[in-house]
């Protein structure tokens, strides 16, 4: 019986880890859900109880990173570990763009997903991580299809809009989601002989564009992130075709995080039930204070980080 | 043609819909309890079981799904769906629908780093099946009423009890519809029997 388990019909019954199916599949299981930024075990438990599909463990939420200034790095491993011990849902953590060692440390700790994130100060202003060389899957931000395809080419298993983190302003996430979708639509209508030039224009790997054209969609899920501050914002991003939502500063910077987290989970599932979203929004108190992007100096725009 | 619903609260919903359509059946995404009435079978998809349970409670899905099962209508749960259907969830006070008499362990093979794919033998399938395990559960201590359909490393990874079918892995992440076809057979039998 055991032998038949190893060889059957000439097929080797070999166990494979870190395949595309396993890495991308993990993100597919998160679809329709909300991934919440948390900075300690207590927040992680609130997020889990509210129905978060995963938590992102970090030292400061983006709005505090903005306020604090200086260099933002990978979270203290003690925080990540504390969060991993507190909840049974997946735990993600952020590494700086191009910081091979931060990413390897998070991999060694066994986090479930790594965000190579522009929210942290980049460690490399030219190169991103070769994500395909890791066992742990990665999520990366993108503003357009070129960026999306480059990250997929490097091995990202999940995408998200960059938006403008820590601003409570949804405008950039909307722009990035619409842009990627419009470019995918355009690509699917192209003739095969037009793809190479499109790859040149977008700065995108040709083979990835070919795959996207054939499938009519991205090969990985694309979540909304960077500026989601209300249940209506989350629903808007779902309406625009996001596969799910990351909420950073929005939850634990609101008046009643528990209620807010619950509301945003429901609004994401029932994103076309406007009566419900109205009802959910009614008793939430004040959302985080937002920032007008046009008043944000170029140097403070996190979305410009990444190449 | 049978109508198969996919519980549409969270998770790999569109993947199941695509597979159902590939078998030639009608797929419905279920977000409201009153939609259950039009279904011949129901799938609880892969996703996060804690999130799904939370939303099932809030939108009153528990009792209607139990009634659905009581009528003899088939239910198929993959991964999180298996956790939701199991009689007992190890290390937790909360079991969920308790419709199949096995004990499940959540994230039983480890975290994402330990997730894997492997070809396994499944009862009634002539060729091996590519099983994708993602932070997957496994089952143990099945009662004698449960027919175990597949083991991996000695643990239960697919099983059936009357109208309930479960798998710890994700057939919806492959193009292989053979397990879904077994579920459709279960649905068609109940339709023939006039359930």
mmCIF file of N, CA, C and O in Angstrom, chain A residues 2 4-5 8 11-19 21-23 25-26 28-33 48-53 84 88-91 107-110 112 135-137 262 265-266 269-271 273 276, chain B residues 8-15 18 31-32 45-48 50-51 54-55 58-59 61 106-107 109 111-121 126-128 130 132-135 151-154 170 172-173:
data_model
loop_
_atom_site.group_PDB
_atom_site.id
_atom_site.type_symbol
_atom_site.label_atom_id
_atom_site.label_comp_id
_atom_site.label_asym_id
_atom_site.label_seq_id
_atom_site.Cartn_x
_atom_site.Cartn_y
_atom_site.Cartn_z
ATOM 1 N N UNK A 2 1.846 1.247 0.860
ATOM 2 C CA UNK A 2 2.760 2.391 0.931
ATOM 3 C C UNK A 2 3.531 2.569 -0.372
ATOM 4 O O UNK A 2 3.707 3.685 -0.847
ATOM 5 N N UNK A 4 2.578 1.600 -3.307
ATOM 6 C CA UNK A 4 1.637 2.118 -4.302
ATOM 7 C C UNK A 4 1.461 3.620 -4.128
ATOM 8 O O UNK A 4 1.140 4.338 -5.057
ATOM 9 N N UNK A 5 1.682 4.082 -2.917
ATOM 10 C CA UNK A 5 1.579 5.513 -2.657
ATOM 11 C C UNK A 5 2.732 6.298 -3.266
ATOM 12 O O UNK A 5 2.616 7.480 -3.544
ATOM 13 N N UNK A 8 2.614 5.205 -8.698
ATOM 14 C CA UNK A 8 1.333 4.735 -9.215
ATOM 15 C C UNK A 8 1.218 5.199 -10.653
ATOM 16 O O UNK A 8 1.326 6.380 -10.927
ATOM 17 N N UNK A 11 3.625 7.633 -11.950
ATOM 18 C CA UNK A 11 3.641 8.999 -11.428
ATOM 19 C C UNK A 11 4.360 9.025 -10.088
ATOM 20 O O UNK A 11 4.035 8.277 -9.189
ATOM 21 N N UNK A 12 5.342 9.884 -9.960
ATOM 22 C CA UNK A 12 6.040 9.970 -8.680
ATOM 23 C C UNK A 12 5.208 10.824 -7.725
ATOM 24 O O UNK A 12 4.845 11.949 -8.035
ATOM 25 N N UNK A 13 4.887 10.216 -6.585
ATOM 26 C CA UNK A 13 4.042 10.916 -5.626
ATOM 27 C C UNK A 13 4.921 11.763 -4.717
ATOM 28 O O UNK A 13 5.126 11.452 -3.560
ATOM 29 N N UNK A 14 5.448 12.810 -5.282
ATOM 30 C CA UNK A 14 6.403 13.619 -4.550
ATOM 31 C C UNK A 14 5.715 14.850 -3.985
ATOM 32 O O UNK A 14 4.913 15.488 -4.657
ATOM 33 N N UNK A 15 6.072 15.170 -2.772
ATOM 34 C CA UNK A 15 5.499 16.339 -2.109
ATOM 35 C C UNK A 15 6.282 17.579 -2.534
ATOM 36 O O UNK A 15 7.506 17.637 -2.396
ATOM 37 N N UNK A 16 5.605 18.572 -3.075
ATOM 38 C CA UNK A 16 6.276 19.787 -3.536
ATOM 39 C C UNK A 16 5.810 20.980 -2.713
ATOM 40 O O UNK A 16 4.610 21.207 -2.582
ATOM 41 N N UNK A 17 6.761 21.744 -2.172
ATOM 42 C CA UNK A 17 6.382 22.966 -1.450
ATOM 43 C C UNK A 17 6.695 24.177 -2.324
ATOM 44 O O UNK A 17 7.445 24.096 -3.297
ATOM 45 N N UNK A 18 6.093 25.324 -1.955
ATOM 46 C CA UNK A 18 6.412 26.620 -2.576
ATOM 47 C C UNK A 18 6.209 26.636 -4.095
ATOM 48 O O UNK A 18 6.904 27.348 -4.808
ATOM 49 N N UNK A 19 5.264 25.850 -4.597
ATOM 50 C CA UNK A 19 4.936 25.940 -6.022
ATOM 51 C C UNK A 19 4.073 27.184 -6.256
ATOM 52 O O UNK A 19 3.524 27.756 -5.304
ATOM 53 N N UNK A 21 1.153 27.241 -7.493
ATOM 54 C CA UNK A 21 -0.220 26.928 -7.066
ATOM 55 C C UNK A 21 -0.381 27.110 -5.563
ATOM 56 O O UNK A 21 -1.401 27.615 -5.094
ATOM 57 N N UNK A 22 0.633 26.702 -4.811
ATOM 58 C CA UNK A 22 0.565 26.796 -3.352
ATOM 59 C C UNK A 22 0.688 28.256 -2.893
ATOM 60 O O UNK A 22 -0.016 28.712 -2.002
ATOM 61 N N UNK A 23 1.591 29.002 -3.543
ATOM 62 C CA UNK A 23 1.809 30.401 -3.139
ATOM 63 C C UNK A 23 0.653 31.299 -3.579
ATOM 64 O O UNK A 23 0.147 32.103 -2.810
ATOM 65 N N UNK A 25 -2.303 30.265 -4.510
ATOM 66 C CA UNK A 25 -3.541 29.717 -3.948
ATOM 67 C C UNK A 25 -3.827 30.282 -2.571
ATOM 68 O O UNK A 25 -4.974 30.561 -2.227
ATOM 69 N N UNK A 26 -2.776 30.467 -1.788
ATOM 70 C CA UNK A 26 -2.939 31.049 -0.453
ATOM 71 C C UNK A 26 -3.634 32.414 -0.548
ATOM 72 O O UNK A 26 -4.550 32.722 0.212
ATOM 73 N N UNK A 28 -5.517 33.376 -3.048
ATOM 74 C CA UNK A 28 -6.891 33.161 -3.537
ATOM 75 C C UNK A 28 -7.845 32.855 -2.379
ATOM 76 O O UNK A 28 -9.009 33.215 -2.410
ATOM 77 N N UNK A 29 -7.325 32.171 -1.353
ATOM 78 C CA UNK A 29 -8.159 31.856 -0.189
ATOM 79 C C UNK A 29 -8.523 33.096 0.626
ATOM 80 O O UNK A 29 -9.397 33.067 1.465
ATOM 81 N N UNK A 30 -7.801 34.184 0.380
ATOM 82 C CA UNK A 30 -8.063 35.422 1.126
ATOM 83 C C UNK A 30 -9.097 36.304 0.428
ATOM 84 O O UNK A 30 -9.485 37.345 0.953
ATOM 85 N N UNK A 31 -9.529 35.880 -0.767
ATOM 86 C CA UNK A 31 -10.407 36.731 -1.570
ATOM 87 C C UNK A 31 -11.690 37.093 -0.828
ATOM 88 O O UNK A 31 -12.223 36.299 -0.071
ATOM 89 N N UNK A 32 -12.165 38.297 -1.131
ATOM 90 C CA UNK A 32 -13.405 38.757 -0.512
ATOM 91 C C UNK A 32 -13.231 39.096 0.948
ATOM 92 O O UNK A 32 -14.211 39.312 1.658
ATOM 93 N N UNK A 33 -11.987 39.130 1.398
ATOM 94 C CA UNK A 33 -11.736 39.365 2.820
ATOM 95 C C UNK A 33 -10.950 40.632 3.076
ATOM 96 O O UNK A 33 -10.513 41.317 2.147
ATOM 97 N N UNK A 48 -9.013 39.424 14.392
ATOM 98 C CA UNK A 48 -9.477 38.057 14.131
ATOM 99 C C UNK A 48 -10.937 37.896 14.526
ATOM 100 O O UNK A 48 -11.739 37.326 13.775
ATOM 101 N N UNK A 49 -11.284 38.437 15.703
ATOM 102 C CA UNK A 49 -12.668 38.313 16.185
ATOM 103 C C UNK A 49 -13.636 39.059 15.280
ATOM 104 O O UNK A 49 -14.801 38.676 15.149
ATOM 105 N N UNK A 50 -13.157 40.116 14.635
ATOM 106 C CA UNK A 50 -14.024 40.892 13.748
ATOM 107 C C UNK A 50 -14.195 40.210 12.389
ATOM 108 O O UNK A 50 -15.019 40.618 11.585
ATOM 109 N N UNK A 51 -13.381 39.180 12.116
ATOM 110 C CA UNK A 51 -13.528 38.466 10.854
ATOM 111 C C UNK A 51 -12.459 38.784 9.822
ATOM 112 O O UNK A 51 -12.636 38.499 8.635
ATOM 113 N N UNK A 52 -11.332 39.337 10.247
ATOM 114 C CA UNK A 52 -10.218 39.567 9.305
ATOM 115 C C UNK A 52 -9.763 38.214 8.746
ATOM 116 O O UNK A 52 -9.777 37.213 9.453
ATOM 117 N N UNK A 53 -9.368 38.178 7.467
ATOM 118 C CA UNK A 53 -8.854 36.930 6.893
ATOM 119 C C UNK A 53 -7.365 36.755 7.176
ATOM 120 O O UNK A 53 -6.824 35.669 7.030
ATOM 121 N N UNK A 84 1.903 36.218 15.813
ATOM 122 C CA UNK A 84 1.754 34.846 15.307
ATOM 123 C C UNK A 84 1.206 33.905 16.385
ATOM 124 O O UNK A 84 0.440 32.999 16.096
ATOM 125 N N UNK A 88 -4.997 32.440 14.941
ATOM 126 C CA UNK A 88 -4.872 31.252 14.080
ATOM 127 C C UNK A 88 -4.988 31.611 12.599
ATOM 128 O O UNK A 88 -4.740 30.774 11.738
ATOM 129 N N UNK A 89 -5.416 32.834 12.299
ATOM 130 C CA UNK A 89 -5.464 33.263 10.898
ATOM 131 C C UNK A 89 -4.045 33.578 10.415
ATOM 132 O O UNK A 89 -3.144 33.742 11.230
ATOM 133 N N UNK A 90 -3.840 33.659 9.096
ATOM 134 C CA UNK A 90 -2.488 33.915 8.585
ATOM 135 C C UNK A 90 -1.930 35.255 9.055
ATOM 136 O O UNK A 90 -2.676 36.207 9.251
ATOM 137 N N UNK A 91 -0.617 35.280 9.221
ATOM 138 C CA UNK A 91 0.071 36.506 9.635
ATOM 139 C C UNK A 91 1.042 36.924 8.529
ATOM 140 O O UNK A 91 1.864 36.124 8.072
ATOM 141 N N UNK A 107 11.030 34.976 6.654
ATOM 142 C CA UNK A 107 10.818 33.617 6.150
ATOM 143 C C UNK A 107 11.221 32.586 7.209
ATOM 144 O O UNK A 107 10.492 31.629 7.478
ATOM 145 N N UNK A 108 12.368 32.835 7.839
ATOM 146 C CA UNK A 108 12.850 31.907 8.864
ATOM 147 C C UNK A 108 11.884 31.846 10.046
ATOM 148 O O UNK A 108 11.715 30.807 10.674
ATOM 149 N N UNK A 109 11.234 32.976 10.339
ATOM 150 C CA UNK A 109 10.270 32.999 11.441
ATOM 151 C C UNK A 109 8.983 32.273 11.090
ATOM 152 O O UNK A 109 8.192 31.948 11.967
ATOM 153 N N UNK A 110 8.768 32.067 9.787
ATOM 154 C CA UNK A 110 7.576 31.328 9.363
ATOM 155 C C UNK A 110 6.325 32.168 9.234
ATOM 156 O O UNK A 110 5.209 31.655 9.360
ATOM 157 N N UNK A 112 3.335 33.928 7.186
ATOM 158 C CA UNK A 112 2.625 33.272 6.083
ATOM 159 C C UNK A 112 2.755 34.016 4.755
ATOM 160 O O UNK A 112 2.576 33.414 3.696
ATOM 161 N N UNK A 135 10.583 30.536 -0.133
ATOM 162 C CA UNK A 135 9.503 29.574 0.105
ATOM 163 C C UNK A 135 8.206 30.288 0.442
ATOM 164 O O UNK A 135 7.120 29.847 0.076
ATOM 165 N N UNK A 136 8.333 31.397 1.162
ATOM 166 C CA UNK A 136 7.156 32.175 1.575
ATOM 167 C C UNK A 136 6.688 33.026 0.390
ATOM 168 O O UNK A 136 7.511 33.621 -0.302
ATOM 169 N N UNK A 137 5.384 33.094 0.167
ATOM 170 C CA UNK A 137 4.890 33.950 -0.913
ATOM 171 C C UNK A 137 4.958 35.435 -0.561
ATOM 172 O O UNK A 137 4.998 35.798 0.611
ATOM 173 N N UNK A 262 -15.467 45.271 12.301
ATOM 174 C CA UNK A 262 -16.656 44.493 11.946
ATOM 175 C C UNK A 262 -17.365 45.073 10.732
ATOM 176 O O UNK A 262 -17.781 44.351 9.828
ATOM 177 N N UNK A 265 -15.479 44.507 7.387
ATOM 178 C CA UNK A 265 -15.576 43.116 6.920
ATOM 179 C C UNK A 265 -16.924 42.888 6.222
ATOM 180 O O UNK A 265 -16.983 42.326 5.122
ATOM 181 N N UNK A 266 -17.985 43.371 6.849
ATOM 182 C CA UNK A 266 -19.310 43.173 6.253
ATOM 183 C C UNK A 266 -19.478 43.948 4.956
ATOM 184 O O UNK A 266 -20.070 43.462 3.993
ATOM 185 N N UNK A 269 -17.829 42.034 2.091
ATOM 186 C CA UNK A 269 -18.605 40.887 1.609
ATOM 187 C C UNK A 269 -19.852 41.340 0.852
ATOM 188 O O UNK A 269 -20.147 40.845 -0.224
ATOM 189 N N UNK A 270 -20.570 42.291 1.452
ATOM 190 C CA UNK A 270 -21.841 42.748 0.860
ATOM 191 C C UNK A 270 -21.650 44.108 0.208
ATOM 192 O O UNK A 270 -22.372 45.057 0.513
ATOM 193 N N UNK A 271 -20.696 44.192 -0.714
ATOM 194 C CA UNK A 271 -20.318 45.513 -1.226
ATOM 195 C C UNK A 271 -21.350 46.163 -2.122
ATOM 196 O O UNK A 271 -21.232 47.335 -2.451
ATOM 197 N N UNK A 273 -24.676 45.954 -1.236
ATOM 198 C CA UNK A 273 -25.855 46.150 -0.384
ATOM 199 C C UNK A 273 -25.762 47.523 0.279
ATOM 200 O O UNK A 273 -25.240 47.670 1.376
ATOM 201 N N UNK A 276 -27.274 48.257 3.723
ATOM 202 C CA UNK A 276 -26.432 47.703 4.786
ATOM 203 C C UNK A 276 -25.223 48.610 5.050
ATOM 204 O O UNK A 276 -24.910 48.916 6.202
ATOM 205 N N UNK B 8 -21.083 32.387 -0.650
ATOM 206 C CA UNK B 8 -20.343 33.531 -1.213
ATOM 207 C C UNK B 8 -19.935 34.565 -0.199
ATOM 208 O O UNK B 8 -19.981 35.756 -0.487
ATOM 209 N N UNK B 9 -19.544 34.139 0.993
ATOM 210 C CA UNK B 9 -19.198 35.111 2.028
ATOM 211 C C UNK B 9 -17.738 35.533 1.950
ATOM 212 O O UNK B 9 -17.398 36.684 2.173
ATOM 213 N N UNK B 10 -16.873 34.581 1.627
ATOM 214 C CA UNK B 10 -15.432 34.869 1.549
ATOM 215 C C UNK B 10 -14.737 33.634 1.002
ATOM 216 O O UNK B 10 -15.191 32.522 1.226
ATOM 217 N N UNK B 11 -13.611 33.830 0.299
ATOM 218 C CA UNK B 11 -12.793 32.697 -0.121
ATOM 219 C C UNK B 11 -12.760 32.485 -1.622
ATOM 220 O O UNK B 11 -13.050 33.386 -2.404
ATOM 221 N N UNK B 12 -12.379 31.256 -2.015
ATOM 222 C CA UNK B 12 -12.172 30.925 -3.427
ATOM 223 C C UNK B 12 -13.506 30.597 -4.094
ATOM 224 O O UNK B 12 -13.768 29.464 -4.475
ATOM 225 N N UNK B 13 -14.346 31.602 -4.222
ATOM 226 C CA UNK B 13 -15.708 31.420 -4.719
ATOM 227 C C UNK B 13 -15.719 31.245 -6.238
ATOM 228 O O UNK B 13 -16.279 30.282 -6.767
ATOM 229 N N UNK B 14 -15.049 32.161 -6.941
ATOM 230 C CA UNK B 14 -15.094 32.114 -8.410
ATOM 231 C C UNK B 14 -14.438 30.840 -8.948
ATOM 232 O O UNK B 14 -14.835 30.336 -10.006
ATOM 233 N N UNK B 15 -13.458 30.300 -8.227
ATOM 234 C CA UNK B 15 -12.796 29.066 -8.657
ATOM 235 C C UNK B 15 -13.799 27.906 -8.664
ATOM 236 O O UNK B 15 -13.823 27.096 -9.591
ATOM 237 N N UNK B 18 -16.365 28.382 -11.542
ATOM 238 C CA UNK B 18 -15.777 27.998 -12.829
ATOM 239 C C UNK B 18 -15.824 26.474 -12.999
ATOM 240 O O UNK B 18 -16.154 25.969 -14.079
ATOM 241 N N UNK B 31 -25.309 34.538 -1.195
ATOM 242 C CA UNK B 31 -24.995 35.573 -0.199
ATOM 243 C C UNK B 31 -26.142 35.805 0.762
ATOM 244 O O UNK B 31 -25.996 36.493 1.769
ATOM 245 N N UNK B 32 -27.333 35.278 0.412
ATOM 246 C CA UNK B 32 -28.511 35.442 1.258
ATOM 247 C C UNK B 32 -29.095 34.057 1.528
ATOM 248 O O UNK B 32 -29.081 33.197 0.644
ATOM 249 N N UNK B 45 -16.657 26.874 0.258
ATOM 250 C CA UNK B 45 -15.363 26.958 -0.425
ATOM 251 C C UNK B 45 -14.184 27.053 0.541
ATOM 252 O O UNK B 45 -14.370 27.227 1.742
ATOM 253 N N UNK B 46 -12.993 26.985 -0.025
ATOM 254 C CA UNK B 46 -11.789 27.282 0.742
ATOM 255 C C UNK B 46 -11.754 28.755 1.075
ATOM 256 O O UNK B 46 -12.292 29.575 0.330
ATOM 257 N N UNK B 47 -11.120 29.093 2.180
ATOM 258 C CA UNK B 47 -11.034 30.484 2.625
ATOM 259 C C UNK B 47 -10.609 30.464 4.069
ATOM 260 O O UNK B 47 -9.923 29.535 4.494
ATOM 261 N N UNK B 48 -11.014 31.460 4.825
ATOM 262 C CA UNK B 48 -10.699 31.462 6.258
ATOM 263 C C UNK B 48 -11.947 31.038 7.025
ATOM 264 O O UNK B 48 -12.965 31.734 6.989
ATOM 265 N N UNK B 50 -12.635 31.048 10.172
ATOM 266 C CA UNK B 50 -13.078 31.964 11.236
ATOM 267 C C UNK B 50 -13.888 33.123 10.651
ATOM 268 O O UNK B 50 -14.898 33.530 11.213
ATOM 269 N N UNK B 51 -13.435 33.624 9.500
ATOM 270 C CA UNK B 51 -14.154 34.726 8.847
ATOM 271 C C UNK B 51 -15.525 34.258 8.369
ATOM 272 O O UNK B 51 -16.539 34.927 8.592
ATOM 273 N N UNK B 54 -17.938 33.717 11.249
ATOM 274 C CA UNK B 54 -18.368 35.015 11.761
ATOM 275 C C UNK B 54 -19.533 35.564 10.918
ATOM 276 O O UNK B 54 -20.559 35.984 11.436
ATOM 277 N N UNK B 55 -19.353 35.519 9.604
ATOM 278 C CA UNK B 55 -20.381 36.059 8.710
ATOM 279 C C UNK B 55 -21.608 35.149 8.660
ATOM 280 O O UNK B 55 -22.736 35.621 8.523
ATOM 281 N N UNK B 58 -23.596 36.113 11.650
ATOM 282 C CA UNK B 58 -24.197 37.439 11.560
ATOM 283 C C UNK B 58 -25.358 37.474 10.563
ATOM 284 O O UNK B 58 -26.308 38.211 10.736
ATOM 285 N N UNK B 59 -25.260 36.660 9.521
ATOM 286 C CA UNK B 59 -26.317 36.690 8.508
ATOM 287 C C UNK B 59 -27.216 35.455 8.577
ATOM 288 O O UNK B 59 -27.915 35.131 7.619
ATOM 289 N N UNK B 61 -26.868 32.056 8.716
ATOM 290 C CA UNK B 61 -26.737 30.922 7.802
ATOM 291 C C UNK B 61 -26.729 29.560 8.492
ATOM 292 O O UNK B 61 -26.964 28.545 7.839
ATOM 293 N N UNK B 106 -7.032 22.122 12.654
ATOM 294 C CA UNK B 106 -6.794 23.253 11.729
ATOM 295 C C UNK B 106 -5.300 23.448 11.519
ATOM 296 O O UNK B 106 -4.496 23.187 12.403
ATOM 297 N N UNK B 107 -4.946 23.980 10.337
ATOM 298 C CA UNK B 107 -3.541 24.258 9.994
ATOM 299 C C UNK B 107 -2.659 23.084 10.404
ATOM 300 O O UNK B 107 -1.566 23.250 10.940
ATOM 301 N N UNK B 109 -0.971 20.694 8.911
ATOM 302 C CA UNK B 109 0.323 20.382 8.297
ATOM 303 C C UNK B 109 1.338 21.491 8.549
ATOM 304 O O UNK B 109 2.482 21.402 8.120
ATOM 305 N N UNK B 111 2.201 25.950 8.863
ATOM 306 C CA UNK B 111 1.856 27.262 8.325
ATOM 307 C C UNK B 111 2.048 27.257 6.808
ATOM 308 O O UNK B 111 2.340 26.231 6.219
ATOM 309 N N UNK B 112 1.973 28.451 6.203
ATOM 310 C CA UNK B 112 2.102 28.552 4.755
ATOM 311 C C UNK B 112 3.408 27.934 4.233
ATOM 312 O O UNK B 112 3.437 27.288 3.192
ATOM 313 N N UNK B 113 4.497 28.137 4.980
ATOM 314 C CA UNK B 113 5.802 27.593 4.581
ATOM 315 C C UNK B 113 5.733 26.091 4.347
ATOM 316 O O UNK B 113 6.421 25.542 3.508
ATOM 317 N N UNK B 114 4.896 25.407 5.114
ATOM 318 C CA UNK B 114 4.780 23.948 5.006
ATOM 319 C C UNK B 114 3.686 23.511 4.020
ATOM 320 O O UNK B 114 3.441 22.321 3.869
ATOM 321 N N UNK B 115 2.998 24.462 3.418
ATOM 322 C CA UNK B 115 1.939 24.098 2.456
ATOM 323 C C UNK B 115 2.560 23.404 1.252
ATOM 324 O O UNK B 115 3.707 23.660 0.907
ATOM 325 N N UNK B 116 1.791 22.530 0.598
ATOM 326 C CA UNK B 116 2.404 21.684 -0.434
ATOM 327 C C UNK B 116 1.370 21.170 -1.420
ATOM 328 O O UNK B 116 0.160 21.283 -1.199
ATOM 329 N N UNK B 117 1.867 20.613 -2.522
ATOM 330 C CA UNK B 117 0.993 19.853 -3.414
ATOM 331 C C UNK B 117 1.597 18.471 -3.618
ATOM 332 O O UNK B 117 2.816 18.290 -3.572
ATOM 333 N N UNK B 118 0.740 17.511 -3.834
ATOM 334 C CA UNK B 118 1.188 16.130 -3.974
ATOM 335 C C UNK B 118 0.100 15.340 -4.714
ATOM 336 O O UNK B 118 -1.082 15.658 -4.601
ATOM 337 N N UNK B 119 0.520 14.368 -5.487
ATOM 338 C CA UNK B 119 -0.465 13.496 -6.128
ATOM 339 C C UNK B 119 -0.886 12.421 -5.143
ATOM 340 O O UNK B 119 -0.042 11.730 -4.579
ATOM 341 N N UNK B 120 -2.175 12.295 -4.912
ATOM 342 C CA UNK B 120 -2.656 11.269 -3.979
ATOM 343 C C UNK B 120 -3.690 10.378 -4.660
ATOM 344 O O UNK B 120 -4.307 10.763 -5.662
ATOM 345 N N UNK B 121 -3.851 9.193 -4.085
ATOM 346 C CA UNK B 121 -4.890 8.276 -4.570
ATOM 347 C C UNK B 121 -6.197 8.593 -3.860
ATOM 348 O O UNK B 121 -6.213 8.779 -2.646
ATOM 349 N N UNK B 126 -9.595 6.481 -10.839
ATOM 350 C CA UNK B 126 -8.630 5.547 -11.422
ATOM 351 C C UNK B 126 -7.209 6.095 -11.378
ATOM 352 O O UNK B 126 -6.250 5.372 -11.150
ATOM 353 N N UNK B 127 -7.076 7.394 -11.594
ATOM 354 C CA UNK B 127 -5.755 8.017 -11.622
ATOM 355 C C UNK B 127 -5.569 8.925 -10.406
ATOM 356 O O UNK B 127 -6.553 9.438 -9.869
ATOM 357 N N UNK B 128 -4.312 9.144 -9.993
ATOM 358 C CA UNK B 128 -4.073 10.038 -8.852
ATOM 359 C C UNK B 128 -4.603 11.452 -9.096
ATOM 360 O O UNK B 128 -4.793 11.860 -10.242
ATOM 361 N N UNK B 130 -4.078 15.622 -8.203
ATOM 362 C CA UNK B 130 -3.135 16.616 -7.690
ATOM 363 C C UNK B 130 -3.823 17.405 -6.580
ATOM 364 O O UNK B 130 -4.713 18.222 -6.829
ATOM 365 N N UNK B 132 -3.790 20.079 -3.612
ATOM 366 C CA UNK B 132 -3.078 21.277 -3.163
ATOM 367 C C UNK B 132 -3.516 21.592 -1.736
ATOM 368 O O UNK B 132 -4.682 21.890 -1.484
ATOM 369 N N UNK B 133 -2.566 21.490 -0.823
ATOM 370 C CA UNK B 133 -2.846 21.701 0.602
ATOM 371 C C UNK B 133 -2.293 23.056 1.023
ATOM 372 O O UNK B 133 -1.082 23.279 0.953
ATOM 373 N N UNK B 134 -3.158 23.974 1.462
ATOM 374 C CA UNK B 134 -2.724 25.305 1.875
ATOM 375 C C UNK B 134 -3.161 25.557 3.311
ATOM 376 O O UNK B 134 -4.350 25.675 3.584
ATOM 377 N N UNK B 135 -2.191 25.583 4.217
ATOM 378 C CA UNK B 135 -2.517 25.725 5.647
ATOM 379 C C UNK B 135 -3.708 24.813 5.959
ATOM 380 O O UNK B 135 -4.650 25.190 6.648
ATOM 381 N N UNK B 151 -6.384 9.212 2.273
ATOM 382 C CA UNK B 151 -5.480 9.487 3.382
ATOM 383 C C UNK B 151 -4.224 10.131 2.818
ATOM 384 O O UNK B 151 -3.838 9.860 1.686
ATOM 385 N N UNK B 152 -3.589 10.995 3.605
ATOM 386 C CA UNK B 152 -2.231 11.402 3.287
ATOM 387 C C UNK B 152 -1.426 11.347 4.585
ATOM 388 O O UNK B 152 -1.852 11.908 5.597
ATOM 389 N N UNK B 153 -0.305 10.671 4.535
ATOM 390 C CA UNK B 153 0.511 10.452 5.724
ATOM 391 C C UNK B 153 -0.332 9.956 6.891
ATOM 392 O O UNK B 153 -0.187 10.391 8.032
ATOM 393 N N UNK B 154 -1.266 9.072 6.569
ATOM 394 C CA UNK B 154 -2.082 8.449 7.609
ATOM 395 C C UNK B 154 -3.235 9.300 8.129
ATOM 396 O O UNK B 154 -3.969 8.878 9.016
ATOM 397 N N UNK B 170 -7.581 21.536 -2.053
ATOM 398 C CA UNK B 170 -8.379 22.443 -2.887
ATOM 399 C C UNK B 170 -8.528 21.952 -4.327
ATOM 400 O O UNK B 170 -7.766 22.392 -5.191
ATOM 401 N N UNK B 172 -10.555 23.015 -6.269
ATOM 402 C CA UNK B 172 -10.941 24.217 -7.037
ATOM 403 C C UNK B 172 -9.732 24.990 -7.563
ATOM 404 O O UNK B 172 -9.885 25.869 -8.398
ATOM 405 N N UNK B 173 -8.533 24.657 -7.074
ATOM 406 C CA UNK B 173 -7.339 25.337 -7.584
ATOM 407 C C UNK B 173 -6.713 24.581 -8.760
ATOM 408 O O UNK B 173 -5.662 24.971 -9.261
#
